[in-house]
Short mmCIF file of N, CA and C in Angstrom, two decimals:
data_model
loop_
_atom_site.label_atom_id
_atom_site.label_comp_id
_atom_site.label_asym_id
_atom_site.label_seq_id
_atom_site.Cartn_x
_atom_site.Cartn_y
_atom_site.Cartn_z
N MET A 1 1.05 -1.24 0.00
CA MET A 1 -0.31 -0.01 0.20
C MET A 1 0.84 1.18 0.27
N GLU A 2 1.75 1.30 0.52
CA GLU A 2 3.03 2.55 0.91
C GLU A 2 3.14 2.54 -0.52
N THR A 3 3.92 1.74 -1.38
CA THR A 3 4.26 1.46 -2.77
C THR A 3 3.34 2.79 -3.51
N HIS A 4 2.11 1.99 -3.66
CA HIS A 4 1.14 2.63 -4.40
C HIS A 4 0.88 4.12 -4.26
N ALA A 5 0.97 4.67 -2.85
CA ALA A 5 1.04 5.71 -2.60
C ALA A 5 2.10 6.92 -2.55
N MET A 6 3.41 6.47 -2.81
CA MET A 6 4.53 6.49 -3.50
C MET A 6 4.14 6.78 -4.71
N MET A 7 3.47 6.22 -5.47
CA MET A 7 3.42 6.08 -6.95
C MET A 7 2.24 7.42 -7.63
N ASP A 8 1.21 7.20 -6.80
CA ASP A 8 0.48 8.57 -7.11
C ASP A 8 1.27 9.67 -7.07
N GLY A 9 2.25 10.03 -5.84
CA GLY A 9 2.32 11.19 -5.67
C GLY A 9 3.18 11.50 -6.17
N GLY A 10 4.45 10.28 -7.04
CA GLY A 10 5.13 11.11 -8.07
C GLY A 10 4.63 11.37 -9.11
N MET A 11 3.53 10.60 -9.55
CA MET A 11 2.67 11.36 -11.03
C MET A 11 2.25 12.31 -10.98
N MET A 12 2.06 12.92 -9.55
CA MET A 12 0.92 13.99 -9.49
C MET A 12 2.27 14.88 -9.79
N GLY A 13 3.49 14.72 -9.02
CA GLY A 13 4.39 15.85 -9.37
C GLY A 13 4.67 16.01 -10.70
N PHE A 14 4.87 14.88 -11.85
CA PHE A 14 5.13 14.89 -12.87
C PHE A 14 3.65 15.49 -13.89
N GLY A 15 2.75 15.26 -13.49
CA GLY A 15 1.75 16.01 -14.01
C GLY A 15 1.77 17.44 -14.15
N TRP A 16 2.44 18.00 -13.43
CA TRP A 16 2.37 19.70 -13.17
C TRP A 16 3.63 20.07 -13.42
N MET A 17 4.82 19.18 -13.64
CA MET A 17 5.54 19.76 -14.47
C MET A 17 5.40 20.02 -15.95
N VAL A 18 4.72 18.58 -16.36
CA VAL A 18 3.72 18.23 -17.69
C VAL A 18 3.08 19.83 -17.85
N MET A 19 2.26 20.60 -17.23
CA MET A 19 1.29 21.50 -17.36
C MET A 19 2.12 22.71 -17.27
N ILE A 20 3.09 22.82 -16.46
CA ILE A 20 4.09 23.94 -16.57
C ILE A 20 4.74 24.09 -18.00
N LEU A 21 5.27 22.88 -18.40
CA LEU A 21 6.13 23.07 -19.67
C LEU A 21 4.98 23.47 -20.66
N PHE A 22 3.92 23.02 -20.79
CA PHE A 22 2.99 22.97 -21.34
C PHE A 22 2.47 24.46 -21.64
N TRP A 23 2.25 25.12 -20.30
CA TRP A 23 1.79 26.21 -20.68
C TRP A 23 3.01 27.56 -21.09
N GLY A 24 4.17 26.91 -20.50
CA GLY A 24 5.53 27.64 -21.14
C GLY A 24 5.49 27.61 -22.53
N ALA A 25 5.20 26.74 -23.15
CA ALA A 25 5.60 26.42 -24.57
C ALA A 25 4.28 27.32 -25.22
N VAL A 26 2.93 27.29 -24.97
CA VAL A 26 1.99 28.51 -25.08
C VAL A 26 2.36 30.02 -25.14
N ALA A 27 2.94 30.24 -24.07
CA ALA A 27 3.24 31.39 -23.37
C ALA A 27 4.39 32.02 -24.84
N VAL A 28 5.18 31.11 -24.83
CA VAL A 28 6.44 31.39 -25.86
C VAL A 28 5.97 31.49 -27.68
N GLY A 29 4.96 30.59 -27.48
CA GLY A 29 4.70 30.74 -28.69
C GLY A 29 3.53 32.33 -29.22
N VAL A 30 2.92 32.61 -28.13
CA VAL A 30 2.13 33.61 -28.37
C VAL A 30 3.43 34.82 -28.54
N VAL A 31 4.25 34.98 -27.39
CA VAL A 31 5.39 36.12 -28.03
C VAL A 31 5.77 35.85 -28.99
N LEU A 32 6.03 34.80 -29.73
CA LEU A 32 6.98 34.59 -31.42
C LEU A 32 5.62 34.89 -32.19
N ALA A 33 4.55 34.83 -31.85
CA ALA A 33 3.62 35.00 -32.93
C ALA A 33 3.39 36.37 -33.21
N VAL A 34 3.50 37.10 -32.14
CA VAL A 34 3.16 38.60 -31.75
C VAL A 34 4.22 39.69 -32.23
N ARG A 35 4.97 38.88 -32.01
CA ARG A 35 6.95 39.47 -32.57
C ARG A 35 7.13 39.62 -34.48
N TRP A 36 6.47 38.29 -34.48
CA TRP A 36 6.41 37.98 -35.90
C TRP A 36 5.23 38.92 -36.79
N PHE A 37 4.26 38.91 -36.08
CA PHE A 37 3.32 39.93 -36.86
C PHE A 37 3.61 41.12 -36.89
N LEU A 38 4.38 41.80 -35.46
CA LEU A 38 4.84 43.17 -35.31
C LEU A 38 5.50 43.49 -36.74
N GLY A 39 6.83 42.21 -36.76
CA GLY A 39 7.77 42.72 -37.53
C GLY A 39 6.88 42.88 -39.35
N GLN A 40 6.30 41.60 -39.23
CA GLN A 40 5.33 42.12 -40.80
C GLN A 40 4.85 43.26 -40.96
N ASN A 41 4.12 44.00 -40.19
CA ASN A 41 3.59 45.06 -40.15
C ASN A 41 4.78 46.50 -40.72
N ARG A 42 5.76 46.11 -39.99
CA ARG A 42 6.78 46.77 -40.56
C ARG A 42 7.68 46.83 -41.97
N ARG A 43 7.63 45.60 -42.25
CA ARG A 43 8.07 45.55 -43.51
C ARG A 43 7.25 46.04 -44.21
N ALA A 44 5.95 45.68 -44.50
CA ALA A 44 4.86 45.99 -45.05
C ALA A 44 4.90 47.81 -45.45
N GLY A 45 5.32 48.55 -44.61
CA GLY A 45 4.78 49.94 -44.47
C GLY A 45 6.72 50.17 -44.88
N GLY A 46 7.18 49.69 -45.11
CA GLY A 46 8.67 49.96 -45.62
C GLY A 46 9.25 51.02 -46.39
N ASP A 47 10.45 51.33 -46.73
CA ASP A 47 10.80 52.55 -47.15
C ASP A 47 10.15 52.30 -48.94
N THR A 48 10.18 53.70 -49.07
CA THR A 48 9.68 53.98 -50.73
C THR A 48 10.76 53.62 -51.64
N PRO A 49 10.02 53.31 -53.00
CA PRO A 49 11.45 53.04 -53.92
C PRO A 49 12.18 54.25 -54.11
N LEU A 50 12.09 55.37 -53.60
CA LEU A 50 12.85 56.66 -53.93
C LEU A 50 13.60 56.66 -52.36
N GLU A 51 13.40 56.24 -51.14
CA GLU A 51 14.18 56.40 -50.31
C GLU A 51 15.25 55.06 -50.29
N ILE A 52 15.08 54.14 -51.07
CA ILE A 52 15.68 52.95 -51.78
C ILE A 52 16.80 53.04 -52.28
N LEU A 53 16.07 54.15 -53.34
CA LEU A 53 17.02 54.52 -54.46
C LEU A 53 18.31 55.45 -53.72
N LYS A 54 17.68 56.70 -53.22
CA LYS A 54 18.78 57.49 -52.42
C LYS A 54 19.88 56.33 -51.42
N ARG A 55 19.42 55.81 -50.79
CA ARG A 55 20.30 55.05 -49.61
C ARG A 55 21.15 54.26 -50.65
N ARG A 56 20.98 53.35 -51.82
CA ARG A 56 21.88 52.51 -52.77
C ARG A 56 22.77 53.94 -53.57
N TYR A 57 22.24 55.14 -53.83
CA TYR A 57 23.23 56.01 -54.14
C TYR A 57 24.20 56.29 -53.30
N ALA A 58 23.85 56.50 -51.90
CA ALA A 58 24.53 56.89 -51.02
C ALA A 58 25.73 56.14 -50.53
N ALA A 59 25.33 54.62 -50.75
CA ALA A 59 26.12 53.31 -50.49
C ALA A 59 27.41 53.39 -51.36
N GLY A 60 26.99 54.10 -52.51
CA GLY A 60 27.75 54.29 -53.69
C GLY A 60 27.64 52.74 -54.63
N GLU A 61 26.35 52.03 -54.54
CA GLU A 61 25.74 51.20 -55.25
C GLU A 61 25.63 51.41 -56.68
N ILE A 62 25.01 52.57 -57.13
CA ILE A 62 24.58 53.13 -58.45
C ILE A 62 25.68 54.66 -58.42
N SER A 63 25.61 55.00 -60.10
CA SER A 63 26.31 56.70 -60.28
C SER A 63 25.30 57.45 -60.12
N ARG A 64 25.65 58.74 -60.27
CA ARG A 64 25.15 59.41 -60.30
C ARG A 64 24.11 59.33 -61.86
N GLU A 65 24.41 59.51 -62.69
CA GLU A 65 23.84 59.08 -64.06
C GLU A 65 22.58 57.85 -63.52
N GLU A 66 22.66 56.99 -63.15
CA GLU A 66 22.07 55.87 -62.79
C GLU A 66 20.84 56.43 -61.66
N TYR A 67 21.64 56.82 -60.97
CA TYR A 67 20.57 57.38 -59.67
C TYR A 67 19.43 58.58 -60.59
N GLU A 68 19.91 59.34 -61.16
CA GLU A 68 18.76 60.92 -62.21
C GLU A 68 18.22 60.00 -63.12
N ARG A 69 18.82 59.01 -63.50
CA ARG A 69 17.74 58.09 -64.53
C ARG A 69 16.77 57.36 -63.26
N MET A 70 17.01 56.64 -62.49
CA MET A 70 15.82 56.10 -62.33
C MET A 70 14.74 57.28 -61.41
N ARG A 71 15.75 57.89 -60.84
CA ARG A 71 14.85 58.96 -59.91
C ARG A 71 13.35 59.35 -60.89
N ARG A 72 14.25 59.99 -62.04
CA ARG A 72 13.05 60.58 -63.26
C ARG A 72 11.89 59.13 -63.53
N GLU A 73 12.63 57.97 -63.57
CA GLU A 73 11.66 57.37 -63.93
C GLU A 73 10.39 56.75 -62.72
N LEU A 74 10.97 57.03 -61.58
CA LEU A 74 10.33 56.87 -60.33
C LEU A 74 9.09 57.63 -60.27
N GLU A 75 9.61 59.13 -60.84
CA GLU A 75 8.64 60.39 -60.32
C GLU A 75 7.76 60.51 -61.83
N ALA A 76 7.80 59.91 -62.80
CA ALA A 76 7.22 59.94 -63.73
C ALA A 76 5.79 59.22 -63.53
#
């Protein structure tokens, strides 16, 4: 009878651990989902094509002539 009571107590403790792990995983999942969603919104409203063009010119990725040609095309 003593062994049976000890096994029930041991299983009860294991059940609490599983429950804590489950709710911890749910909380982590919610945090990750919110961060992903907010990141998607930030990208959706990102830089305009003209801002990207200016940044590329400033970084030296394109020449002055390329910049002017592309800027005129964007503003047309």
